[in-house]
Amino acid sequence: MDLYMMNCELLATCSALGYLEGDTYHKEPDCFESVKDLIRYLRHEDDTRDVRRQLGAAQILQSDLLPMLTQHRQDKPLFDAVIRLMVNLTQPALLCFGSVPREPSFRRHFLQVLAYLQAYKEAFASEKAFGVLSETLYNLLQLGWEERQEEDNLLIERILLLVRNILHVPTDLDQEKRIDDDASVHDQLLWAIHLSGLDDLLLFLASSPAEQQWSLHVLEIVSLMFRDQNPEQLAGVGQGRLAQERSTDVAELEVLRQREMAEKKTRALQRGNRHSRFGGSYIVQGLKSIGERDLIFHKGLHNLRNYSSDLGKQPRRVPKRRQAARELSIQRRSALNVRLFLRDFCSEFLENCYNRLMGSVKDHLLREKAQQHDETYYMWALAFFMAFNRAASFRPGLVSETLSVRTFHFIEQNLTNYYEMMLTDRKEAASWARRMHLALKAYQELLATVNEMDMSPDEAVRESSRIIKNNIFYVMEYRELFLALFRKFDERCQPRSFLRDLVETTHLFLKMLERFCRSRGNLVVQNKRKKRKKKKKVLDRPLASGDVPSDAGELEAMWLSLAEQLQCCAQDPELSLDSVVPFDAASEVPVEEQRAEAIVRIQDCLLAGQAPQALALLRSAREVWPEGDVFGSQDISAEEEIELLKQILGAPLPRQQGPEEQGAEEEEEEEEEEEELQAVQVSEKEFNFLDYLKRFASSAVVRAYALLLRNYRQNSAHTNHCLVKMLHRLAHDLKMEALLFQLSLFCLFNRLLSDPAAGAYQELVTFAKYILGKFFALAAVNQKAFVELLFWKNTAVVREMAEGYGSLDGGSSSRRPPVWSPEEEAQLQELYLAHRDVEGQDVVDVILAQLKTPRTRKQVIHHLVRLGLADSVKDFQRKGTHIVLWTEDQELELQRLFEEFQDSDDVLGHIMKNITARRSRARIVDKLLALGLVAERRELYKKRRKKLAPSSLPNGEESRKDVCQEDLEEGNLPEEESDEGEEKEEDSEAGQAQGSSVLSTEALGQSLSQEGFSAPLLWLQNCLIRAADDREEDGCSQAVPLVPLTEENEEAMENEQFQWLLRKLGVRPPASGQETFWRIPAKLSPTQLRKIAASLSQPEEEGKLQSRLEPTVPEEQDPEEEHQKEYRAQALQALLLARRKKAGLESPEGEGPAGEKEQLKMAPRKRQLLDSDEEQEEDEGRSKGPEARAPEIQKKKRFQIEDEDESD
């Protein structure tokens, strides 16, 4: 900035400070006032920080303030004012502007302020300035707490802040151009701090219990001192070069030498005997140029390998929002004397200060005495000093304060918080990512220290390590942390250094976990599952002390009785108004606002039949609120009063909640909060390392590893080892080599194998050859493997590549259309051509009746269209006109059947069974209403009786009912069955075809067993048997969730065919948004559960099942228990007999007298449901070939009758 552009008042103020003559600074008389004026100017500067920029351009700090500080420290008021001004001038640029400005002009101002701060830092790199600060701080710390004034504490804090601000200034690498082992400006500053003795004062502040209030300031200064240092390198300073370091340097030099030799060899081969201008031109066959002709290459053949179509093109610009994050932390080697000083400082800090300081800082953080994001300094110090302790001479006692499970929890909590904030706060995602990197480094160092404790010769240290690992590996959040970080890794805001640390930390965690599992044999860990529940919505409804009739007829009937009373009361002159007060004087609501409540009270009196009180309230309210004639005018007649009361009676008035109802709602809210707290279900399970490793077998994790593997030349040997180890675990241990069959990875392998220095990466080369060999072996049998190279794959695709496409029976494969064999297609074509021109019949129904393999109507129609035999699906829509009209004979038959079965429990069901012309339920109900045989639909409801107590039932009745009852709800049936015959289907033959496509429980179980689901079926059978045993022992039943703990069972529960089996067995699916697992309903009795479990057994296992299903009974039993055992044996015998015959269940022949049947109360419903035990009969075509299909268990079905007419 030009000094001539400086503000005149600011220039006059700076001139009144004083002047420097040689090394002596002469202050002006009003120097102190001028310094205070500068502080005032800085307080009122604008958003561009103009005052700060002008003072920086004038170099006020270098030419005036620093000499004033060193030469006039005896003037205490002036010294305090200069310190205040320096603290303000040196505050970070980010603190001045809030963030890095995006607008160009503000960004220029930001860079100017940053340049001035770097000049201030260079000016402070002198022993004189820090000597004054150190001496002043020493004198202040000599004062006891009772002698120290408030001004003294302020001066201590300002000195610490000034040192913090100077150390915080970033280094300008382009301007300094310093190499390793050279003294940079930051090194010069550290050396000045050491010579002034300020480092000893910092150690005193960190170790003294009386100075805990400065702990955060001290920790921040220490973190800035070691900002560019590497703890492992710092710990080895002065001990000579280790053998490992020498071998690493030799390996790096060998790599460089091999690459140099390869480049020399390549250049030698490229030299031709002739001049380059006579190199000739060549036509590259198979490679097209811009047009349709082959490419013409005008250079030598040795350059053809480097040819690219992108040569000469403008590189595509990557938008800023998509650019990879830049590395901000750069480590360098300082001068040797500085490193020795820092090493000694670290040793003394660990010996005397670390545990006390970290405990104090942790207390400040937990009690929220610190500023925002101060926990980042805590995590940096934890990672740095624990790494230094581990590299120097490992002594766990020096870092015992941060070596605990509580510290793991604190770091994991902050890491998760930063992770969530990075995903939500996209504008500050880079800042949250840097904080997350610090937390990850701390977590990595905690794991490394615990791992080092395992190798300690002290048994107590090893036992402490075992306890910590046991706690860490038990909690699920510590295990899931790395998976979440890999899946949400974003290279736009997270640098490669974060990915490197994440890979190394994951490698260390897996290594420790695997070793711990091997040493323990079996490991029990915590497992959490979230059970989301929807909140109950409290409906807004009018609440009153009495029920308000909503029917106009009821109100009219009530008004007739009230009108007579009101006529008498209106003519009664003795009606007193003194005892009636229309408002509540004790209420907090003003009287003017209680008018609406008075109208509600009048309505309540009318509803309660208290006509005199209602009339008295109306007249009293008219006197209290005469304005607006809301309660009538003053000269209102008696007839008008009665008409007004009639309007009030029928008005829908808003009502407030009573205190009891409000209390009930508060209790409901408390219960909902308790339910939300219990939404996370915590359980324990045995840990399987391979199952945990399978969680890493995802494309997101492999993609992150491939991204870091691209920089294998820049990576350290340890980083490359961690990369290869994880990829080897996925490919070899999990047998998922196809997960790495990706073109970008193969390009990387090609670059690696062609690298002249490939010998230095022997582990990488061996792994690349292993993966390539597996790929070419698979490509020999699966030609589609070359196409799969273009895509990242999941585990399902990997299995299909290896085992064959379509081998999985998961949810995606079950949605595929059924396969038709050539014989079935020929039969379908023959049947269609033979019956398509026959009038009076549905060709699809005829085909369904004669097909050998059971198919649904929809499958047949779609395959006819696919074969080209029909143009559209609409060609097969049922017309239905030939059965809509009822003949006179059919009406007489319907009337006869109704009169015959009108006293039975299921009128409609018996009519459906015996009627000649097959009709849908809705059609029959409509005709019964039209004929006047029933007045309303509810008369056709199936009559139910109350269930008798088990003790009142005759012998054997309960067991037979349990065995034979099929209580399948409407929700457990597929939509095709539950809605069949209601709106779309008028003919019953299609329903028979559809029902025939459903396999019986046993046939479905055998089909699943043949497809590899034998273990899940056995698991399901054991769950049913255990549930039956528990319900017999406890005497009560509740819904039992089916929790799959193995991957095989989880895959089975996601299979649609397996889910269909569960529905057939009566297992309830999870409620949407509220439950996660399928559940065994509470209504199923133990006998029913054992019957269902028996239906899952294979024929050869029936003998074993029968012995297992019989409960063990002691030698001496009560008569009731013997009867129960006999009933259970009879039920089991009937079940096994039915299974051997492969026939459906039939209802018991004798259900007992009518008094012993179940009676169920009918509940009013908005939608009317009719239940029926109808079993669909098969037509003649189906009865001809029963051997072609598996027998079916006919199920009781629930049909829905709508009020609207069925559309044709």
Coordinates of C-alpha atoms in Angstrom, one line a residue, residues 883-884 886 890 894-895 897-898 907-934 937 940 981 986 1170 1174 1201 1206:
I883 CA -72.7 -63.4 -16.7
V884 CA -73.9 -59.9 -15.6
W886 CA -79.5 -62.8 -13.9
Q890 CA -81.0 -68.1 -11.2
L894 CA -80.6 -67.7 -5.2
Q895 CA -83.7 -67.1 -3.2
L897 CA -80.4 -71.0 -1.2
F898 CA -80.8 -67.9 1.0
V907 CA -74.9 -67.4 4.7
L908 CA -72.9 -66.0 1.9
G909 CA -70.3 -68.8 2.1
H910 CA -72.8 -71.6 1.8
I911 CA -74.6 -69.8 -1.1
M912 CA -71.2 -69.5 -3.0
K913 CA -70.6 -73.2 -2.5
N914 CA -74.0 -74.4 -3.8
I915 CA -75.0 -71.9 -6.5
T916 CA -74.9 -73.2 -10.0
A917 CA -73.9 -70.1 -11.9
R918 CA -70.6 -69.0 -10.5
R919 CA -70.8 -65.3 -9.4
S920 CA -68.5 -63.1 -7.5
R921 CA -69.3 -62.2 -3.9
A922 CA -70.1 -58.6 -4.7
R923 CA -72.5 -59.7 -7.4
I924 CA -74.4 -62.0 -5.1
V925 CA -74.6 -59.4 -2.3
D926 CA -75.9 -56.8 -4.7
K927 CA -78.6 -59.2 -6.0
L928 CA -79.6 -60.2 -2.5
L929 CA -80.1 -56.5 -1.7
A930 CA -82.0 -55.9 -5.0
L931 CA -84.4 -58.8 -4.3
G932 CA -85.0 -57.4 -0.8
L933 CA -83.9 -60.6 0.9
V934 CA -81.6 -58.6 3.2
R937 CA -74.9 -55.8 4.0
L940 CA -74.4 -61.2 5.5
G981 CA -63.3 -61.9 -7.5
E986 CA -66.2 -62.3 -12.4
L1170 CA -67.2 -60.7 4.8
E1174 CA -65.1 -71.2 0.9
I1201 CA -67.3 -56.1 -0.5
E1206 CA -68.2 -53.7 -9.7

